[in-house]
Short mmCIF file of C-alpha atoms in Angstrom, two decimals:
data_model
loop_
_atom_site.label_atom_id
_atom_site.label_comp_id
_atom_site.label_asym_id
_atom_site.label_seq_id
_atom_site.Cartn_x
_atom_site.Cartn_y
_atom_site.Cartn_z
CA UNK A 1 113.02 119.94 101.81
CA UNK A 2 116.32 119.83 101.82
CA UNK A 3 118.79 119.12 105.48
CA UNK A 4 120.06 122.83 104.14
CA UNK A 5 116.68 124.45 104.13
CA UNK A 6 115.35 123.07 107.31
CA UNK A 7 118.68 124.34 108.69
CA UNK A 8 118.11 127.31 107.44
CA UNK A 9 114.68 127.59 108.91
CA UNK A 10 115.59 126.20 111.58
CA UNK A 11 118.44 129.23 112.24
CA UNK A 12 115.54 132.13 111.13
CA UNK A 13 113.30 130.73 113.96
CA UNK A 14 115.84 130.96 116.39
CA UNK A 15 116.43 134.75 115.05
CA UNK A 16 112.88 135.16 114.92
CA UNK A 17 112.87 134.28 119.12
CA UNK A 18 115.92 136.35 119.78
CA UNK A 19 114.57 139.27 118.23
CA UNK A 20 111.66 139.27 120.46
CA UNK A 21 112.80 138.06 123.39
CA UNK A 22 115.33 141.35 123.13
CA UNK A 23 112.60 143.50 122.10
CA UNK A 24 110.35 142.32 124.82
CA UNK A 25 113.53 143.59 127.36
CA UNK A 26 114.22 146.75 125.43
CA UNK A 27 110.48 148.37 125.61
CA UNK A 28 110.10 146.96 129.12
CA UNK A 29 113.05 149.09 130.34
CA UNK A 30 113.56 151.67 127.63
CA UNK A 31 109.66 152.16 125.88
CA UNK A 32 108.07 151.63 122.41
CA UNK A 33 110.88 154.61 121.05
CA UNK A 34 114.18 152.22 121.87
CA UNK A 35 116.61 151.41 119.21
CA UNK A 36 115.98 148.85 116.66
CA UNK A 37 120.21 148.83 115.87
CA UNK A 38 120.18 147.93 119.90
CA UNK A 39 117.45 145.41 119.97
CA UNK A 40 118.83 143.62 116.75
CA UNK A 41 122.51 144.57 118.57
CA UNK A 42 121.72 142.46 121.60
CA UNK A 43 119.46 139.67 119.98
CA UNK A 44 123.17 138.93 118.20
CA UNK A 45 121.59 139.76 114.86
CA UNK A 46 122.29 142.66 112.33
CA UNK A 47 120.05 145.11 111.39
CA UNK A 48 118.93 144.16 108.22
CA UNK A 49 117.02 140.72 110.09
CA UNK A 50 115.19 142.31 112.15
CA UNK A 51 113.91 144.33 109.40
CA UNK A 52 113.65 141.46 106.68
CA UNK A 53 111.47 139.67 110.19
CA UNK A 54 110.09 143.20 111.35
CA UNK A 55 109.45 146.08 108.63
CA UNK A 56 108.36 148.67 110.66
CA UNK A 57 108.56 149.48 114.44
CA UNK A 58 104.92 148.77 114.83
CA UNK A 59 105.09 145.23 113.21
CA UNK A 60 107.52 144.55 116.17
CA UNK A 61 105.82 145.86 118.83
CA UNK A 62 102.72 143.73 117.72
CA UNK A 63 104.95 140.89 117.55
CA UNK A 64 106.35 141.31 120.74
CA UNK A 65 102.95 142.13 122.62
CA UNK A 66 101.47 138.55 120.67
CA UNK A 67 104.89 136.68 121.81
CA UNK A 68 104.62 137.66 125.25
CA UNK A 69 101.23 137.09 125.92
CA UNK A 70 101.24 133.57 124.08
CA UNK A 71 103.98 132.55 126.40
CA UNK A 72 102.47 134.04 129.67
CA UNK A 73 99.66 131.91 128.61
CA UNK A 74 101.28 128.44 128.75
CA UNK A 75 103.42 129.02 131.23
CA UNK A 76 100.36 127.96 133.48
CA UNK A 77 100.70 124.13 132.03
CA UNK A 78 104.11 124.46 132.84
CA UNK A 79 103.80 125.62 135.86
CA UNK A 80 101.54 122.94 136.95
CA UNK A 81 103.88 120.95 136.16
CA UNK A 82 106.42 121.42 138.32
CA UNK A 83 104.48 123.50 141.81
CA UNK A 84 101.66 123.10 143.65
CA UNK A 85 98.56 125.21 142.15
CA UNK A 86 98.51 127.58 144.93
CA UNK A 87 102.53 128.60 144.07
CA UNK A 88 101.60 127.87 140.74
CA UNK A 89 99.18 130.73 140.52
CA UNK A 90 101.04 132.66 142.74
CA UNK A 91 104.00 132.33 140.41
CA UNK A 92 102.41 133.15 137.01
CA UNK A 93 100.84 136.47 138.33
CA UNK A 94 104.40 137.06 139.40
CA UNK A 95 104.99 136.29 135.75
CA UNK A 96 102.26 138.63 134.96
CA UNK A 97 103.66 141.93 136.79
CA UNK A 98 106.90 141.53 134.12
CA UNK A 99 104.14 141.10 131.16
CA UNK A 100 102.02 144.30 131.98
CA UNK A 101 105.40 145.91 132.38
CA UNK A 102 106.42 145.13 129.49
CA UNK A 103 103.50 146.48 127.59
CA UNK A 104 103.19 149.60 129.47
CA UNK A 105 106.63 149.74 127.60
CA UNK A 106 105.15 150.20 124.82
CA UNK A 107 102.17 152.17 125.83
CA UNK A 108 102.24 155.12 123.42
CA UNK A 109 101.93 152.60 120.16
CA UNK A 110 100.21 149.87 121.48
CA UNK A 111 96.65 151.76 121.53
CA UNK A 112 96.94 152.41 117.81
CA UNK A 113 98.16 148.81 117.26
CA UNK A 114 95.46 146.83 119.15
CA UNK A 115 92.44 149.35 117.61
CA UNK A 116 93.63 148.62 113.92
CA UNK A 117 94.02 144.52 114.22
CA UNK A 118 90.45 143.36 115.04
CA UNK A 119 90.15 141.09 117.30
CA UNK A 120 93.78 140.88 118.40
CA UNK A 121 93.18 142.18 121.91
CA UNK A 122 90.03 139.75 122.86
CA UNK A 123 92.52 137.11 121.55
CA UNK A 124 94.77 138.33 124.04
CA UNK A 125 91.95 138.81 127.29
CA UNK A 126 90.83 135.10 126.55
CA UNK A 127 94.22 133.74 126.60
CA UNK A 128 95.47 134.86 129.95
CA UNK A 129 91.70 134.47 131.18
CA UNK A 130 92.12 131.09 130.56
CA UNK A 131 95.27 130.27 132.03
CA UNK A 132 93.83 132.07 135.21
CA UNK A 133 90.84 129.77 135.08
CA UNK A 134 92.94 127.04 134.41
CA UNK A 135 95.37 127.91 137.78
CA UNK A 136 92.48 128.40 140.13
CA UNK A 137 91.38 125.13 139.01
CA UNK A 138 93.73 123.48 140.18
CA UNK A 139 93.95 125.24 143.46
CA UNK A 140 90.00 124.73 144.09
CA UNK A 141 90.83 120.84 143.27
CA UNK A 142 93.67 120.64 145.52
CA UNK A 143 91.38 122.37 148.17
CA UNK A 144 94.13 125.41 148.76
CA UNK A 145 91.19 128.31 147.61
CA UNK A 146 88.41 129.46 147.23
CA UNK A 147 86.17 128.82 144.58
CA UNK A 148 84.06 131.75 144.05
CA UNK A 149 86.43 133.90 142.11
CA UNK A 150 86.21 134.82 138.80
CA UNK A 151 89.06 133.96 136.95
CA UNK A 152 88.49 137.92 135.24
CA UNK A 153 88.72 139.04 139.09
CA UNK A 154 92.06 137.48 139.71
CA UNK A 155 92.82 139.06 135.94
CA UNK A 156 92.03 143.15 137.02
CA UNK A 157 93.53 142.37 140.79
CA UNK A 158 96.94 141.46 139.24
CA UNK A 159 96.55 144.21 136.93
CA UNK A 160 96.15 146.45 139.29
CA UNK A 161 99.53 145.46 141.23
CA UNK A 162 101.11 145.61 138.35
CA UNK A 163 100.41 148.99 137.22
CA UNK A 164 101.14 150.69 141.02
CA UNK A 165 104.05 148.59 140.45
CA UNK A 166 105.21 149.93 137.43
CA UNK A 167 104.40 153.59 138.48
CA UNK A 168 106.43 153.11 141.29
CA UNK A 169 108.97 150.95 139.51
CA UNK A 170 109.01 148.82 142.81
CA UNK A 171 109.01 144.98 141.55
CA UNK A 172 109.33 144.20 145.72
CA UNK A 173 106.30 146.03 145.92
CA UNK A 174 104.37 144.29 143.68
CA UNK A 175 104.95 141.10 145.24
CA UNK A 176 104.35 142.40 148.69
CA UNK A 177 100.87 142.72 146.84
CA UNK A 178 100.08 139.59 145.19
CA UNK A 179 101.41 137.96 148.80
CA UNK A 180 97.82 139.77 149.64
CA UNK A 181 95.59 139.12 146.61
CA UNK A 182 96.96 135.45 147.31
CA UNK A 183 95.63 136.16 150.98
CA UNK A 184 92.42 136.65 149.82
CA UNK A 185 92.11 133.75 147.33
CA UNK A 186 93.02 131.23 150.49
CA UNK A 187 90.69 128.44 152.32
CA UNK A 188 90.74 129.62 155.66
CA UNK A 189 89.04 128.84 159.43
CA UNK A 190 86.37 131.38 159.03
CA UNK A 191 85.90 133.76 156.29
CA UNK A 192 83.49 135.63 158.38
CA UNK A 193 84.80 138.71 160.44
CA UNK A 194 87.13 138.68 163.32
CA UNK A 195 85.65 138.31 166.57
CA UNK A 196 85.27 141.66 168.74
CA UNK A 197 88.06 142.81 170.84
CA UNK A 198 87.15 143.66 174.47
CA UNK A 199 86.91 146.90 175.81
CA UNK A 200 90.52 148.34 176.77
CA UNK A 201 91.79 145.93 175.09
CA UNK A 202 94.27 144.45 171.98
CA UNK A 203 93.15 141.56 171.99
CA UNK A 204 89.73 139.14 171.17
CA UNK A 205 87.67 137.15 174.07
CA UNK A 206 89.00 133.73 174.41
CA UNK A 207 87.16 131.06 172.73
CA UNK A 208 84.53 129.37 174.48
CA UNK A 209 85.35 126.28 172.86
#
């Protein structure tokens, strides 16, 4: 391969990534029917370039969904490389909220695509569960979170938070709810019920120790 050919391939890959990034933003903000011309413009490419890469809207939606899933899964290792495991898990869940919001933006077209592409839904779920499991195991090894919560449960909790936040259009609400999820995952001195309150007071009885 000549230097010119390598350069063309590198440029084409950059354009490919720009289109997917612009598409993810547009789908999250405006839905699956957003203007493809606007996506191409925001990506800094011509509409012809977009159509050469993604001949149909469904092709672009599928590619965006795949790339966002892969990017979120890959981010687990990057976060663990620069943050304590508990903080990495919390930051990853924040990214998961953004991922779900992008997916919700494609909700009209995505079910049909997932049904037509055999194994795509399972592949995506397995990628993300593996990422959560990696983060959880690191946090358990660090002694900061419980070891009895499966990755699938954390995914369900974060997914519920994301759905609530996307319905309410409030990312700050999502952050507060994710803090509650993390509080439930952390190791504490006692995971049992709080001590009973003394009659007529708002305070628990004094410790006998």
